[in-house]
Coordinates of C-alpha atoms in Angstrom, one line a residue:
X1 CA -15.8 12.4 8.8
X2 CA -15.8 8.6 9.2
X3 CA -19.2 7.2 8.4
X4 CA -17.8 3.7 8.1
X5 CA -17.8 1.1 11.0
X6 CA -14.9 -1.0 9.9
X7 CA -11.7 -0.3 8.0
X8 CA -12.8 -2.9 5.4
X9 CA -15.4 -0.4 4.2
X10 CA -12.7 2.1 3.2
X11 CA -12.2 2.1 -0.6
X12 CA -8.5 2.9 -0.1
X13 CA -8.1 -0.2 2.1
X14 CA -10.0 -2.4 -0.4
X15 CA -7.8 -1.2 -3.3
X16 CA -4.7 -1.6 -1.2
X17 CA -5.7 -5.1 -0.3
X18 CA -6.3 -6.1 -3.9
X19 CA -2.9 -4.6 -4.7
X20 CA -1.3 -7.0 -2.1
X21 CA -3.0 -10.0 -3.7
X22 CA -1.7 -9.0 -7.1
X23 CA 1.8 -8.5 -5.7
X24 CA 1.8 -12.0 -4.2
X25 CA 0.7 -13.5 -7.6
X26 CA 3.4 -11.5 -9.4
X27 CA 6.2 -12.4 -7.1
X28 CA 5.4 -16.1 -7.3
X29 CA 7.2 -16.0 -10.6
X30 CA 10.3 -14.1 -9.5
X31 CA 13.6 -16.0 -9.5
X32 CA 14.1 -18.3 -6.5
X33 CA 17.3 -16.4 -5.5
X34 CA 15.1 -13.3 -4.9
X35 CA 12.9 -15.1 -2.3
X36 CA 14.7 -13.4 0.6
X37 CA 15.5 -10.3 -1.4
X38 CA 13.2 -8.4 -3.8
X39 CA 10.3 -10.9 -3.4
X40 CA 10.3 -10.4 0.4
X41 CA 10.9 -6.7 0.3
X42 CA 8.1 -6.1 -2.2
X43 CA 5.6 -8.2 -0.4
X44 CA 6.4 -6.7 3.0
X45 CA 6.1 -3.1 1.7
X46 CA 2.9 -3.9 -0.1
X47 CA 1.3 -5.6 3.0
X48 CA 2.3 -2.6 5.1
X49 CA 0.0 -0.3 3.1
X50 CA -3.4 -1.8 4.0
X51 CA -2.0 -2.9 7.4
X52 CA -1.2 0.6 8.4
X53 CA -4.5 1.9 7.0
X54 CA -6.3 -0.7 9.2
X55 CA -4.2 0.0 12.3
X56 CA -4.7 3.8 12.0
X57 CA -8.4 3.4 11.4
X58 CA -9.2 2.8 15.1
X59 CA -6.7 5.3 16.6
X60 CA -8.5 7.8 18.8
X61 CA -6.5 10.9 18.0
X62 CA -6.0 12.7 14.7
X63 CA -2.2 12.7 15.1
X64 CA -2.1 8.9 15.7
X65 CA -4.4 8.3 12.7
X66 CA -2.2 10.6 10.5
X67 CA 1.0 8.8 11.7
X68 CA -0.2 5.5 10.4
X69 CA -1.5 6.9 7.2
X70 CA 1.8 8.6 6.6
X71 CA 3.6 5.3 7.2
X72 CA 1.2 3.7 4.6
X73 CA 2.2 6.4 2.2
X74 CA 5.9 5.7 2.8
X75 CA 5.3 1.9 2.2
X76 CA 3.5 2.7 -1.0
X77 CA 6.4 4.7 -2.3
X78 CA 8.7 1.8 -1.2
X79 CA 6.6 -0.6 -3.2
X80 CA 6.7 1.8 -6.2
X81 CA 10.5 1.6 -6.2
X82 CA 10.5 -2.2 -5.9
X83 CA 8.1 -2.4 -8.9
X84 CA 10.5 -0.2 -10.9
X85 CA 13.4 -2.5 -9.9
X86 CA 11.4 -5.6 -10.9
X87 CA 10.7 -4.1 -14.3
X88 CA 14.2 -3.0 -14.8
X89 CA 15.5 -6.4 -13.9
X90 CA 13.0 -7.8 -16.4
X91 CA 11.3 -10.0 -13.8
X92 CA 7.8 -8.8 -14.8
X93 CA 5.7 -6.3 -16.7
X94 CA 4.6 -4.0 -13.9
X95 CA 2.6 -1.4 -15.8
X96 CA -0.8 -2.5 -14.5
X97 CA 0.5 -2.6 -10.9
X98 CA 2.0 0.9 -11.4
X99 CA -1.4 2.2 -12.4
X100 CA -3.0 0.5 -9.4
X101 CA -0.3 2.1 -7.2
X102 CA -1.1 5.6 -8.6
X103 CA -4.8 5.1 -7.8
X104 CA -4.1 4.0 -4.3
X105 CA -1.7 6.9 -3.8
X106 CA -4.4 9.4 -4.9
X107 CA -7.0 7.8 -2.6
X108 CA -4.6 7.5 0.4
X109 CA -3.6 11.2 0.0
X110 CA -7.2 12.2 0.0
X111 CA -7.9 10.2 3.1
X112 CA -4.8 11.6 4.8
X113 CA -5.9 15.1 3.9
X114 CA -9.4 14.5 5.2
X115 CA -8.1 13.1 8.5
X116 CA -5.8 16.0 9.0
X117 CA -8.5 18.6 8.2
X118 CA -10.2 17.5 11.4
X119 CA -7.4 19.0 13.6

């Protein structure tokens, strides 16, 4: 299945990495009192997505790979909630990021399915 030699070649990782960069730009403008609250939580959950994709990439067994991809999926859902919260608190317009998140979710689900089909 994997014809890539490095996790950076995975489209899902590339999109997730770009998502993280956008999250950092967005959260720079959050209220200062959110630095250790929503700002930190959103950044950490977003960073976890490409981080877990990268970590799972080199795992030797399918269950290990799947575990890290599943964690990435959970972190993506966590990020989704924090974007909803940021929007509802009127900290930012998150529509573009929500669209990015949906694309990453689709790609990540396809990658997870492909990995699991090797069992």
